[in-house]
PDB file of C-alpha atoms in Angstrom:
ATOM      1  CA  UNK A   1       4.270  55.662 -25.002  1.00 53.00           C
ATOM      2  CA  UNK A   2       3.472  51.960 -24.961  1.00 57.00           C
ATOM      3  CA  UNK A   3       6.250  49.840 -25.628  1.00 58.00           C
ATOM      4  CA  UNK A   4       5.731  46.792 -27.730  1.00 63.00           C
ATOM      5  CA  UNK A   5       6.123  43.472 -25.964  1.00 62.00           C
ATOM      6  CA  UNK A   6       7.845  40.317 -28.232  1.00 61.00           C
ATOM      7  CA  UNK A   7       5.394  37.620 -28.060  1.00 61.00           C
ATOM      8  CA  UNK A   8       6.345  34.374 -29.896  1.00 61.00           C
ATOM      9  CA  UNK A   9       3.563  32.225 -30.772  1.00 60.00           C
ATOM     10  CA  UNK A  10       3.209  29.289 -29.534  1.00 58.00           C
ATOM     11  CA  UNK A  11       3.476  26.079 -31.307  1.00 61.00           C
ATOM     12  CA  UNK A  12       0.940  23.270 -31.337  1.00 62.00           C
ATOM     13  CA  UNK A  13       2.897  20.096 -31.479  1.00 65.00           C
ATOM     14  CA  UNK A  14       1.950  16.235 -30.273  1.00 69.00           C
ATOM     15  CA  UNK A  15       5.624  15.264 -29.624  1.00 76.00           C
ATOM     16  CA  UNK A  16       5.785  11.278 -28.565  1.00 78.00           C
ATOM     17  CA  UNK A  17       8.463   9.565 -25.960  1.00 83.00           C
ATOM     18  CA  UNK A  18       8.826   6.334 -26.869  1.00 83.00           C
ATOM     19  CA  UNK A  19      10.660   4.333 -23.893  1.00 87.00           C
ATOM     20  CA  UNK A  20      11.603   0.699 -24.291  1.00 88.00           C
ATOM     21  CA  UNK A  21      12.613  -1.119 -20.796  1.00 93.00           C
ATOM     22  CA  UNK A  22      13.589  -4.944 -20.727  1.00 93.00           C
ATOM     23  CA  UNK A  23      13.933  -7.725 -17.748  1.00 95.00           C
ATOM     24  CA  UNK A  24      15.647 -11.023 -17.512  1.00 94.00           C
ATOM     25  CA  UNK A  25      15.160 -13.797 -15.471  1.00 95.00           C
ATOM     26  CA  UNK A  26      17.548 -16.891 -15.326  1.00 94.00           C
ATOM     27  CA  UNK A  27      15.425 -19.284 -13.778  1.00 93.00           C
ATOM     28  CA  UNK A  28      16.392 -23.089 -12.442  1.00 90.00           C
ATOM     29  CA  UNK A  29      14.284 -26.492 -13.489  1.00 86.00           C
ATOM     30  CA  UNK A  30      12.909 -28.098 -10.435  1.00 79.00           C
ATOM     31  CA  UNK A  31      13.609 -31.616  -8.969  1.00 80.00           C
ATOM     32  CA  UNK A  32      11.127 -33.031 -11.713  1.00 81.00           C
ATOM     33  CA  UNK A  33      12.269 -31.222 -14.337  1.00 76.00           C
ATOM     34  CA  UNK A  34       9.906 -28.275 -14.540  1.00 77.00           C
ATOM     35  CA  UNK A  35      10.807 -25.186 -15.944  1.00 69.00           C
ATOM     36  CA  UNK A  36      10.895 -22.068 -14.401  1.00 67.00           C
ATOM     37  CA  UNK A  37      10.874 -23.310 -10.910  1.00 80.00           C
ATOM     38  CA  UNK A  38      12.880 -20.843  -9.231  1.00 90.00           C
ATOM     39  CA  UNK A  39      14.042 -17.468 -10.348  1.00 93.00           C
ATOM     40  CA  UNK A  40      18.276 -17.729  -9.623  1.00 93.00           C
ATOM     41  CA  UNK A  41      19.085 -14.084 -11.309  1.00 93.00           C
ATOM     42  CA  UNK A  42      16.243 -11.382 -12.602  1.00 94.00           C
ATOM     43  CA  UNK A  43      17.358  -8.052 -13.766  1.00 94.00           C
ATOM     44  CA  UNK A  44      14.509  -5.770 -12.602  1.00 93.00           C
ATOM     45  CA  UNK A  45      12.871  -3.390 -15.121  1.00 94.00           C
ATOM     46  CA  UNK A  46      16.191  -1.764 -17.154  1.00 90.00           C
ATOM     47  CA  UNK A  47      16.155   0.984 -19.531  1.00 87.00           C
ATOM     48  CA  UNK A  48      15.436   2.910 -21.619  1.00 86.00           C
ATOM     49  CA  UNK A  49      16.760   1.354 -24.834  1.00 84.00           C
ATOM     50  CA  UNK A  50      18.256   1.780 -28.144  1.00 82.00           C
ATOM     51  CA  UNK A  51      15.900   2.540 -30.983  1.00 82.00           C
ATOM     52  CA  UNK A  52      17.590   1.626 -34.235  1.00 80.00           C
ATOM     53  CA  UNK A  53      17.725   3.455 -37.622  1.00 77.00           C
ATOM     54  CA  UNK A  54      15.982  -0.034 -38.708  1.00 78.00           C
ATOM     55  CA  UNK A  55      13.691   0.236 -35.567  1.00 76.00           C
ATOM     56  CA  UNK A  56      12.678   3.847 -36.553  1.00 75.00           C
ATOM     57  CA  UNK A  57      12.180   3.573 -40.293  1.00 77.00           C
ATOM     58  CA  UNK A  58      10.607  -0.532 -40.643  1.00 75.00           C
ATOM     59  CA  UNK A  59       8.892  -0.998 -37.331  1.00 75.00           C
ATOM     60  CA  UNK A  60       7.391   3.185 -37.384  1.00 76.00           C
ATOM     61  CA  UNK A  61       7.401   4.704 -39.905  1.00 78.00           C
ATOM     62  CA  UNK A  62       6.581   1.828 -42.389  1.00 74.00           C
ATOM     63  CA  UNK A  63       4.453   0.599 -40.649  1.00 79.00           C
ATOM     64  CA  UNK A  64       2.364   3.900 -39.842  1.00 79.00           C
ATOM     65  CA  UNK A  65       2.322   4.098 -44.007  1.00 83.00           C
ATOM     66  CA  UNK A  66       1.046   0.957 -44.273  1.00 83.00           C
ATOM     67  CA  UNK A  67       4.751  -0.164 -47.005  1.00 82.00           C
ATOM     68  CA  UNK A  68       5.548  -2.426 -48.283  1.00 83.00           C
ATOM     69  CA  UNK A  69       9.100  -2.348 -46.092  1.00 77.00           C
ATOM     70  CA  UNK A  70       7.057  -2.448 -42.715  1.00 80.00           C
ATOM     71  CA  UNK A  71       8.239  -5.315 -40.149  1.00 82.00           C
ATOM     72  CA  UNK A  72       6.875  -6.296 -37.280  1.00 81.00           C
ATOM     73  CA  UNK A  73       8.597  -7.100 -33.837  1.00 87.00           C
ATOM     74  CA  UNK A  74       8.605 -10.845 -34.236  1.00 90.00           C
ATOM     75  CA  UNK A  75      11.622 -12.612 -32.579  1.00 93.00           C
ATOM     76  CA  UNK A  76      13.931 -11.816 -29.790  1.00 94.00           C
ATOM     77  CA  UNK A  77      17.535 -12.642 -28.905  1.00 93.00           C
ATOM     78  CA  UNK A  78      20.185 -12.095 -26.085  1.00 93.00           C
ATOM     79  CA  UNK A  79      23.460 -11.462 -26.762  1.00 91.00           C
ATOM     80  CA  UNK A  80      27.430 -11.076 -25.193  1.00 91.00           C
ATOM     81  CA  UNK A  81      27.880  -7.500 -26.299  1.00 90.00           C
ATOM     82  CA  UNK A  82      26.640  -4.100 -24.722  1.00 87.00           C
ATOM     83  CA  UNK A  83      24.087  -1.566 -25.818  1.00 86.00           C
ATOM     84  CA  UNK A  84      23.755  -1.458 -29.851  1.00 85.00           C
ATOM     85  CA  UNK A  85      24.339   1.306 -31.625  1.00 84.00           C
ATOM     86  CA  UNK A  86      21.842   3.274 -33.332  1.00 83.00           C
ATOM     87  CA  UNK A  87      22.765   2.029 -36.867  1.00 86.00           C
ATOM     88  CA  UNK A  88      23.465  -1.769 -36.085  1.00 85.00           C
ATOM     89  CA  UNK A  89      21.326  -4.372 -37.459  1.00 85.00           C
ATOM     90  CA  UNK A  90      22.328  -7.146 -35.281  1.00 87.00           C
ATOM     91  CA  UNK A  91      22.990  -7.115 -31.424  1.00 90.00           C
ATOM     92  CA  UNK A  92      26.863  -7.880 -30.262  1.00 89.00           C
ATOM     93  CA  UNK A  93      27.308 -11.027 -29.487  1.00 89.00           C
ATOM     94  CA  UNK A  94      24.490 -12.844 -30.336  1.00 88.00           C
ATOM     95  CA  UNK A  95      24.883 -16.079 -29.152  1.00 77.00           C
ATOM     96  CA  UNK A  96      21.310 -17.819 -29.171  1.00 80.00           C
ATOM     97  CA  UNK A  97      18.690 -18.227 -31.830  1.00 87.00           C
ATOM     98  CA  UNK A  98      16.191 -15.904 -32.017  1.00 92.00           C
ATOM     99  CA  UNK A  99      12.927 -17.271 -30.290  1.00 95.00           C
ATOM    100  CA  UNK A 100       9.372 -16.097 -31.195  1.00 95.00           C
ATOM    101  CA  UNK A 101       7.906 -13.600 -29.671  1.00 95.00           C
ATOM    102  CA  UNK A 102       4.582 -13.230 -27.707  1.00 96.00           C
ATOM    103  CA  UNK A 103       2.864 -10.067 -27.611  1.00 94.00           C
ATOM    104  CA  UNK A 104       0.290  -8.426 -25.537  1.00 95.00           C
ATOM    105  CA  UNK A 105      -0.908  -4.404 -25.223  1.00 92.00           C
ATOM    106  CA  UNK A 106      -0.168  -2.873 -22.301  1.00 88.00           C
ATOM    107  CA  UNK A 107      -2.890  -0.092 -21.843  1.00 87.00           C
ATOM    108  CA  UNK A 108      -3.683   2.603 -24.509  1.00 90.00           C
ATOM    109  CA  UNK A 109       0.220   3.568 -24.863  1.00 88.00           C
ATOM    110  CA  UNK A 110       2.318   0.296 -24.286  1.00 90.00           C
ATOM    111  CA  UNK A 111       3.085  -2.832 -26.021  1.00 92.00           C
ATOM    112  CA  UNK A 112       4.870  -6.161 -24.610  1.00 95.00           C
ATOM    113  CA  UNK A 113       6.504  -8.799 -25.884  1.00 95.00           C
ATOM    114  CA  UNK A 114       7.875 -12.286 -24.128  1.00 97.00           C
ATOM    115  CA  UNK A 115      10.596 -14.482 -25.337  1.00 96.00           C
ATOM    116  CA  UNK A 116      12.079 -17.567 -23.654  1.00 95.00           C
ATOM    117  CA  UNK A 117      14.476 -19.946 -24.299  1.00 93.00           C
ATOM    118  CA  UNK A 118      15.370 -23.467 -22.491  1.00 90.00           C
ATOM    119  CA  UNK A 119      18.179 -24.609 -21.129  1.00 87.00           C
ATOM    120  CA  UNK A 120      18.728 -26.871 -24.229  1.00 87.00           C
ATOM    121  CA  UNK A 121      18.551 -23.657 -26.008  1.00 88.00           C
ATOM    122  CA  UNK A 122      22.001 -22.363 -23.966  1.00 85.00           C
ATOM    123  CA  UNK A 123      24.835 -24.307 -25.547  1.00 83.00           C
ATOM    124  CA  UNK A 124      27.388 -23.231 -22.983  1.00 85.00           C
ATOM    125  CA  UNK A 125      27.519 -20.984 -20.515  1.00 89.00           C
ATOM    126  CA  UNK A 126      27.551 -17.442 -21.446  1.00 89.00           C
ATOM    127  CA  UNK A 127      27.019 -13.765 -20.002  1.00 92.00           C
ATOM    128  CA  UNK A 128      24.194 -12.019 -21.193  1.00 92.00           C
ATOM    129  CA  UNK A 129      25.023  -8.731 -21.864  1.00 92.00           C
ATOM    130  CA  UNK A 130      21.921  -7.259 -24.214  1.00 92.00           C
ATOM    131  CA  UNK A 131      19.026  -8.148 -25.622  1.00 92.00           C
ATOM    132  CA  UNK A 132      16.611  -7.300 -28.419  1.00 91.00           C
ATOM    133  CA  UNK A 133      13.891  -7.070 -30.564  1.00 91.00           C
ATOM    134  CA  UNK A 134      13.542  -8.222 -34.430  1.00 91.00           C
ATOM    135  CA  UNK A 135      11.630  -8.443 -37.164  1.00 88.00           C
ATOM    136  CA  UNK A 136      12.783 -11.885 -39.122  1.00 87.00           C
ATOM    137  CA  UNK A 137      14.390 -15.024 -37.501  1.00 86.00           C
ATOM    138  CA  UNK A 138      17.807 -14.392 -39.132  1.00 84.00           C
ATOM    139  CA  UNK A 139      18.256 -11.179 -41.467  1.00 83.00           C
ATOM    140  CA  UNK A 140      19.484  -8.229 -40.016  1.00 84.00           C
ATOM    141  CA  UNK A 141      16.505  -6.482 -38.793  1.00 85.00           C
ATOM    142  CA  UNK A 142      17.034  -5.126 -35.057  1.00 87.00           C
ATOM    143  CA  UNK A 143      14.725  -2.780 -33.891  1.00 87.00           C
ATOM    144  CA  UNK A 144      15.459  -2.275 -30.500  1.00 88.00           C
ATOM    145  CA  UNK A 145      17.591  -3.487 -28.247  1.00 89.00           C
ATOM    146  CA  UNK A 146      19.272  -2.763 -24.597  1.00 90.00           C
ATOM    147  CA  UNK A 147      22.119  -3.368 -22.664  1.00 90.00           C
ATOM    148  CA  UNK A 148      21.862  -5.593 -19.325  1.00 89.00           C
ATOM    149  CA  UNK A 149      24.135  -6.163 -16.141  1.00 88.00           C
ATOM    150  CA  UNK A 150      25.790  -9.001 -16.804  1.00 87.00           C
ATOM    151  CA  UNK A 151      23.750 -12.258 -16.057  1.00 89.00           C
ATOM    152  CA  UNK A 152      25.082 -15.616 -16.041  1.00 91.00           C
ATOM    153  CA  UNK A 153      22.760 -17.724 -18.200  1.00 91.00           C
ATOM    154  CA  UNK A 154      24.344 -21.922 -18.064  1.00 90.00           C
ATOM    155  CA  UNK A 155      23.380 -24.884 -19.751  1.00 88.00           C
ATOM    156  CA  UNK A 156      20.783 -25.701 -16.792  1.00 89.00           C
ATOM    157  CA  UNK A 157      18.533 -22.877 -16.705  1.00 91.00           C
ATOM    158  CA  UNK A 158      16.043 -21.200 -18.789  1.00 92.00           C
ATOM    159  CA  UNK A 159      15.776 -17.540 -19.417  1.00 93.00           C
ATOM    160  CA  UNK A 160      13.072 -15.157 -20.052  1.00 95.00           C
ATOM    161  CA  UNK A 161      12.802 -11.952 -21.727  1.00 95.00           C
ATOM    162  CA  UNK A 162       9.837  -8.995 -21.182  1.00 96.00           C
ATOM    163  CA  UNK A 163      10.371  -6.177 -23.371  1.00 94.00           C
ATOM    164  CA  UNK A 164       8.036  -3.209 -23.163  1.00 93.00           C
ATOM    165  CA  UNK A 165       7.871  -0.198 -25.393  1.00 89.00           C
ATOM    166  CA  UNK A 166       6.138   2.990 -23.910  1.00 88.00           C
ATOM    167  CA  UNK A 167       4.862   5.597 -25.942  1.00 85.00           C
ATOM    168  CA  UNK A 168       3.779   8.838 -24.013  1.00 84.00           C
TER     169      UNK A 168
END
């Protein structure tokens, strides 16, 4: 007698990892006043990150519907706290002002985005402890954001953000 074998059926499913991973670089002016002379402190590539309930529902899914809510990622900041949590709006410890982001596609499945701020920007010297990724210049719109070992950031230096978001 043939016994009957459970087979479950597979499922057919397109199931995306999106990754976000962040660097910092604390950079010194040279002896003429350029900036960016001399990296002083760089984080490596960190991550993966936080993806907010703000990040999930303006920056994806609004924007995949083509609402009226959508945001885009627009403006970055650094803060003093640690890694947000999935329902914040703002990052701990924001110290800065937001800057304006650059952005630039990063294959088929990535997306970049720069930030940097000048030492006239730093108005005393601080620990960065996260960073992050927004839609507006001041409302509470954080879409991502990470924690970073603890960098040093003083009145003399400049710092840069990279933020990439992988999708796979």
């Amino acid at each position: 007698m043939a016994s009957k074998v459970n087979r479950r059926k597979k499922s057919v499913g397109d199931g995306i990892k999106l990754r976000g991973f962040a660097r910092l670089q604390i950079c010194d002016y040279g002896p003429n006043g350029e900036p960016n002379h001399k990296v002083v402190r760089d984080t490596g590539w960190i991550g993966p990150n936080q993806k907010t309930n703000i990040g999930f529902l303006n920056f994806l899914s609004y924007v995949l519907g083509a609402s009226v809510g959508s945001q885009l990622v627009s403006f970055a900041a650094v803060g003093t706290g640690g890694t947000p949590a999935s329902n914040a709006a703002v990052l701990g410890g924001e110290t800065m002002a937001r800057m304006p982001t650059t952005y630039s596609a990063v294959g088929s499945t990535g997306v970049q985005w720069i930030a940097s701020w000048a030492s006239s920007d730093c108005t005393g010297s601080c620990t960065i402890g996260n960073a992050g990724l927004f839609g507006h210049s001041s409302a509470a719109s954080l879409g991502f954001g990470i924690s970073t070992p603890g960098q040093t950031w003083n009145t003399n230096q400049s710092l840069n953000l990279s933020y990439v978001l992988n999708m796979s």
